[in-house]
Short mmCIF file of C-alpha atoms in Angstrom, two decimals:
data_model
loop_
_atom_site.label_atom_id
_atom_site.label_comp_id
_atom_site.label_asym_id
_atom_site.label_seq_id
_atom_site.Cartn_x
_atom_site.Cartn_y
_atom_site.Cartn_z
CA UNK A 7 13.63 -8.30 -65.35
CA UNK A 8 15.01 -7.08 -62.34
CA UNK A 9 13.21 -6.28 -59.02
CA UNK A 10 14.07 -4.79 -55.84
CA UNK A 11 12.10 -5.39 -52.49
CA UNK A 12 12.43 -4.00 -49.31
CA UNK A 13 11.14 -5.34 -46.08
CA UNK A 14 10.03 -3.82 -43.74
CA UNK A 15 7.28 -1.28 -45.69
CA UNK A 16 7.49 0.85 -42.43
CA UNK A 17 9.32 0.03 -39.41
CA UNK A 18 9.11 2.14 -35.99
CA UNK A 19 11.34 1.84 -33.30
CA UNK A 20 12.58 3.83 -29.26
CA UNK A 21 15.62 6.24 -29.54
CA UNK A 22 18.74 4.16 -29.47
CA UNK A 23 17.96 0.78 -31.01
CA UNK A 24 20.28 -1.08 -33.38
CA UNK A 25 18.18 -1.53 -36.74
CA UNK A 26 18.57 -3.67 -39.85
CA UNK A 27 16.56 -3.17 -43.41
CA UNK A 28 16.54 -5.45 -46.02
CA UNK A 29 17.15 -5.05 -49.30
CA UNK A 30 16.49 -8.03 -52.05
CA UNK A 31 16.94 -8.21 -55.85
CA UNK A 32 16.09 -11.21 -58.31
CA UNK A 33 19.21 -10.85 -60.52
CA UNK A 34 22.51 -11.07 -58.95
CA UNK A 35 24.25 -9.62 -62.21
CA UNK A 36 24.33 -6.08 -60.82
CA UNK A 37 27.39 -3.28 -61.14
CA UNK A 38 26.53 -2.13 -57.67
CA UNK A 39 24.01 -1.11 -55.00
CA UNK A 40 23.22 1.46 -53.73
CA UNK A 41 21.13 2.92 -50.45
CA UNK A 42 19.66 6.47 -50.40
CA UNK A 43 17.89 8.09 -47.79
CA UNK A 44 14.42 10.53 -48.64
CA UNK A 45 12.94 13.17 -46.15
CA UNK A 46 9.38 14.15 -46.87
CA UNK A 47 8.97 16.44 -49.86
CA UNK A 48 12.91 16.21 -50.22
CA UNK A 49 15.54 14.69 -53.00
CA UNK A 50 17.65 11.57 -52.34
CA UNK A 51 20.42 11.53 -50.54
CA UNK A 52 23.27 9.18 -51.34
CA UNK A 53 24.55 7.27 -48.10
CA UNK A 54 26.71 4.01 -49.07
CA UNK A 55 27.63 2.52 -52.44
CA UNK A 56 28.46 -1.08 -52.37
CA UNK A 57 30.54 -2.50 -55.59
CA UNK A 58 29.33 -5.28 -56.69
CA UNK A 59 32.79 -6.89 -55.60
CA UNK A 60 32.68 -5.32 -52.03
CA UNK A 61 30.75 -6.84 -49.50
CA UNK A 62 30.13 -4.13 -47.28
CA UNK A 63 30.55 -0.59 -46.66
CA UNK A 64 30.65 1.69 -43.88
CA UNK A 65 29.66 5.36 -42.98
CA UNK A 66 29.52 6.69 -39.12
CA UNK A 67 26.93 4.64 -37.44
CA UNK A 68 25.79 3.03 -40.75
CA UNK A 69 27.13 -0.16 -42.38
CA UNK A 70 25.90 -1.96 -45.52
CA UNK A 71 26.72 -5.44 -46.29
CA UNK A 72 25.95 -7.08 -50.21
CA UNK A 73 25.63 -10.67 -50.44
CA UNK A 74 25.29 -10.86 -54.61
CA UNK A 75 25.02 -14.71 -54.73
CA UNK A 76 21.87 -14.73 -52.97
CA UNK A 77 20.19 -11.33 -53.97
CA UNK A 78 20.26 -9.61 -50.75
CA UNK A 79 21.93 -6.29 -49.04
CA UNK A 80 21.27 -4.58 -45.41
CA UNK A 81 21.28 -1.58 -44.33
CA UNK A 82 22.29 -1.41 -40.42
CA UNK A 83 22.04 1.48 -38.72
CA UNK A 84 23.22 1.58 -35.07
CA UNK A 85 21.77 3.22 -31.94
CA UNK A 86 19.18 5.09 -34.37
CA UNK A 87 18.49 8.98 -33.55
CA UNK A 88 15.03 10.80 -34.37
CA UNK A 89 16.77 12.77 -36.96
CA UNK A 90 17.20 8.97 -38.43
CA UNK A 91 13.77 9.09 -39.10
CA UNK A 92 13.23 8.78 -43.29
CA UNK A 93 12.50 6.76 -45.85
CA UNK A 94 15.49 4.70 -47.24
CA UNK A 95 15.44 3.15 -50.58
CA UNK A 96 17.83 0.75 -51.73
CA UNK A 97 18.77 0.66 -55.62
CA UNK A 98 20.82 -1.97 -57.74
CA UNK A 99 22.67 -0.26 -61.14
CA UNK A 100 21.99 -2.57 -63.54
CA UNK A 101 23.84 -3.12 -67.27
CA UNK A 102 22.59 -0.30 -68.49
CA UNK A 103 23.17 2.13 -66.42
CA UNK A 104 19.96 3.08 -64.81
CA UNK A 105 19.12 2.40 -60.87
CA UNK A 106 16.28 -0.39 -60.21
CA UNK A 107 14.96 1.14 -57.34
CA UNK A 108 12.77 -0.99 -54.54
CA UNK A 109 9.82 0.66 -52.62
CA UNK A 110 11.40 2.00 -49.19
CA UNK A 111 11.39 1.56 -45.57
CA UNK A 112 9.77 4.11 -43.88
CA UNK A 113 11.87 4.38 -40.64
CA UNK A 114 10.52 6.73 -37.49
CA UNK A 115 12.79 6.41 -34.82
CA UNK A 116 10.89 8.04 -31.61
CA UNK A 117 12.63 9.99 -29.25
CA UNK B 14 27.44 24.86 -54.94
CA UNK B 15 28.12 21.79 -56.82
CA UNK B 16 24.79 19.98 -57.35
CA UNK B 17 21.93 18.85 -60.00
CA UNK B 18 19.44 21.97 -59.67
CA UNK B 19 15.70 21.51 -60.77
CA UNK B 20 13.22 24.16 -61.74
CA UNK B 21 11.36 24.58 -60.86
CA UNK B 22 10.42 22.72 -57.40
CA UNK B 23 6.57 22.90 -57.89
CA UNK B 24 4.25 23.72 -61.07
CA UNK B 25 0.62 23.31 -60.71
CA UNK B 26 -1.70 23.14 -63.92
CA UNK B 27 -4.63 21.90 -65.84
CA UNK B 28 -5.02 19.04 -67.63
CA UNK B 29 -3.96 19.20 -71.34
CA UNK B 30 -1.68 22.04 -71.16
CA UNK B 31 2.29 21.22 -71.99
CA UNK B 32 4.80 22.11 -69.52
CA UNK B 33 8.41 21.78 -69.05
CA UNK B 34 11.06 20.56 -66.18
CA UNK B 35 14.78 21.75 -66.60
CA UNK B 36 17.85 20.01 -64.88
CA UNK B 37 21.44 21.45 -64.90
CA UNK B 38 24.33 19.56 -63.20
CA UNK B 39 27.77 21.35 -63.05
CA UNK B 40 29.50 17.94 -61.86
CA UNK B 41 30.90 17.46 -65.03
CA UNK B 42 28.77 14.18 -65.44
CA UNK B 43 28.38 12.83 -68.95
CA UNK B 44 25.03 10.99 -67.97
CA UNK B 45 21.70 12.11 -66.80
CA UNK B 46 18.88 10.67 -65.96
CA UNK B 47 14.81 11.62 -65.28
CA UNK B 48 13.13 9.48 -62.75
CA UNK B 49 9.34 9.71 -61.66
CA UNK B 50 7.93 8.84 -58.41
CA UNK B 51 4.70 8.18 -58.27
CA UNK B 52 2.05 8.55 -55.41
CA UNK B 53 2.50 4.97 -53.99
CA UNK B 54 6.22 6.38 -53.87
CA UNK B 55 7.58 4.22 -56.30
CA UNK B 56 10.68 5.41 -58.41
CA UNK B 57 11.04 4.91 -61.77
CA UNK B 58 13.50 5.39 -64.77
CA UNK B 59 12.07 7.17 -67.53
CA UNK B 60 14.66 8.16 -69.64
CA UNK B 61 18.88 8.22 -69.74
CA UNK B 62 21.27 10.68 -71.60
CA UNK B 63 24.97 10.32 -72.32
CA UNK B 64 26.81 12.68 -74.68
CA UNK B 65 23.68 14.09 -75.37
CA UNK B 66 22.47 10.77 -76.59
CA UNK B 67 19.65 8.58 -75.73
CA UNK B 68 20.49 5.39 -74.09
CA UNK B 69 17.29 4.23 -71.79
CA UNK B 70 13.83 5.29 -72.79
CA UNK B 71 11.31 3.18 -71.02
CA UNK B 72 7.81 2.49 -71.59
CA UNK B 73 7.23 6.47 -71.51
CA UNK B 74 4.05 8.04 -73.11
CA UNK B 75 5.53 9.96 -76.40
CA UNK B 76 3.78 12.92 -74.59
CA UNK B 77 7.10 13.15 -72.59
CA UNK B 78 10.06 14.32 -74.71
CA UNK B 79 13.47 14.81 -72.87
CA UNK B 80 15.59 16.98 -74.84
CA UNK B 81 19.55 17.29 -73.80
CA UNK B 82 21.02 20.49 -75.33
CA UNK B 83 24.05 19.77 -73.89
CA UNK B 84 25.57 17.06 -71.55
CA UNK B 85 25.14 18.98 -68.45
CA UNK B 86 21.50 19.97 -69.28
CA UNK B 87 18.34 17.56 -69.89
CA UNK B 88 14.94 18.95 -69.88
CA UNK B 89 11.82 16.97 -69.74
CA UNK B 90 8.72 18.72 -72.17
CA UNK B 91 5.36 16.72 -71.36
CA UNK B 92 2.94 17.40 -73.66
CA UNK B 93 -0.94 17.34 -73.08
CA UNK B 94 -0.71 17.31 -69.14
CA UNK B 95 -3.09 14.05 -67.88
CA UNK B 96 -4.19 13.60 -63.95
CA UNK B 97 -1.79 10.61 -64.01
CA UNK B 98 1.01 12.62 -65.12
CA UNK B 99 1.18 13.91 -61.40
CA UNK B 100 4.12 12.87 -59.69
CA UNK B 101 7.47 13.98 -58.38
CA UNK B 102 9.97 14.40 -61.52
CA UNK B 103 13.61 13.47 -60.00
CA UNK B 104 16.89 14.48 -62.28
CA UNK B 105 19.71 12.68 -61.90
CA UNK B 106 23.85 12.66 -63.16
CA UNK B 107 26.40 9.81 -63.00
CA UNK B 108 29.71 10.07 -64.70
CA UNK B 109 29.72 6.84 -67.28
CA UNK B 110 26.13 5.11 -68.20
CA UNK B 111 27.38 1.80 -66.94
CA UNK B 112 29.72 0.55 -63.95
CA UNK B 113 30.38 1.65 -60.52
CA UNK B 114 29.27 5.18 -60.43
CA UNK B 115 27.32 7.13 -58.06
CA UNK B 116 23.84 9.03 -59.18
CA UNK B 117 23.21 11.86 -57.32
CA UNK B 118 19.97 13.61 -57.57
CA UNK B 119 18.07 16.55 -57.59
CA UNK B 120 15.65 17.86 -55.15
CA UNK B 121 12.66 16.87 -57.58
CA UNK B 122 9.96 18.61 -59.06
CA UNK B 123 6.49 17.74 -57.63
CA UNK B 124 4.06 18.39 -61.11
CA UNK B 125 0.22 18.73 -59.64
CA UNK B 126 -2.19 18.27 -63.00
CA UNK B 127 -5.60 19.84 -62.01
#
């Protein structure tokens, strides 16, 4: 059965710091992953899909690499903002069709 | 706007009362999806439609009936409202049930069982 873990739970860092999150899963046979990004009391909010034959992807001052051999994805976010502040959940799409979804990093990024 | 709506956003009741959670998508996705997240903020599957037909249907409580009139509409029904039923109810749509498609969501429904 697949499972999805996220380290750190909760991370807090100044205005302007490079940032990783990690992102692991225990079966590599995946059709993609994929990170989201929740504000309080708000939906999910699609930021990168990685393929499951990509091994990374990149949007403004986010980039997420997928290593499927060895379970693992990150999420890099560089010279973070306050409005980077969020939760971000990472997901792996599985065979049928439904996202396995890990717990979140609760990011506050203080100005 | 081109989205997944939810209504509605919050419903507050007592226990053992039945209440229901509709979900339109005008993306033209085949697939939809309803997803829980619990208190501990933990999402969960709970049930898959494509073509109106269901294809995931976890380890759900039979209180819960989805019901998909068509494919761009699935509604959740919950029957018999429990305290653990509260959670945030999340609707989602893909195009395909498999393969390298995106799910986008829905703002969620936050259900609060008094």
């Amino acid at each position: 059965k697949q499972e999805v873990t996220q380290i750190p739970a909760a991370l807090s860092v100044p205005e302007g710091e490079n940032l990783v999150l990690n992102c692991s899963f225990t079966d590599s046979a995946i059709y993609n992953l994929q990170w989201f990004r929740q504000d309080p009391g708000k939906g999910l909010t699609s930021l990168l899909l990685i393929q499951s034959s990509q091994r990374e992807q990149t949007s403004g001052r986010l980039n997420a690499s997928l290593d499927k051999s060895s379970g693992r994805s990150t999420l890099y976010i560089a010279a973070s903002q306050p409005g980077d502040s969020a939760t971000y959940l990472c997901a792996v799409r599985g065979s049928q069709g439904n996202l396995i979804f890990g717990k979140g990093t609760k990011l506050s990024v203080k100005p | 706007d081109t989205a997944v709506s939810q209504t509605p956003k919050y419903l507050v009741t007592q226990m053992g009362n039945d209440k229901s959670i509709k979900c339109e998508q005008n993306l033209g996705h085949d697939t939809m999806y309803w997803y829980k997240q619990d208190s501990k903020k933990f999402l969960k599957i709970m049930f898959s439609y494509n073509n109106k037909e269901l294809i995931i249907n976890e380890t759900v409580p039979n209180r819960f009936s989805p019901k998909s009139p068509d494919k761009a509409h699935l509604n959740l029904h919950i029957n018999s409202l429990e305290l653990g039923d509260s959670a945030v109810y999340f609707c989602a749509s893909s195009q395909g049930s498999a393969g390298a498609n995106v799910l986008t969501f829905g703002a969620g429904s936050r259900l609060t069982v008094l």
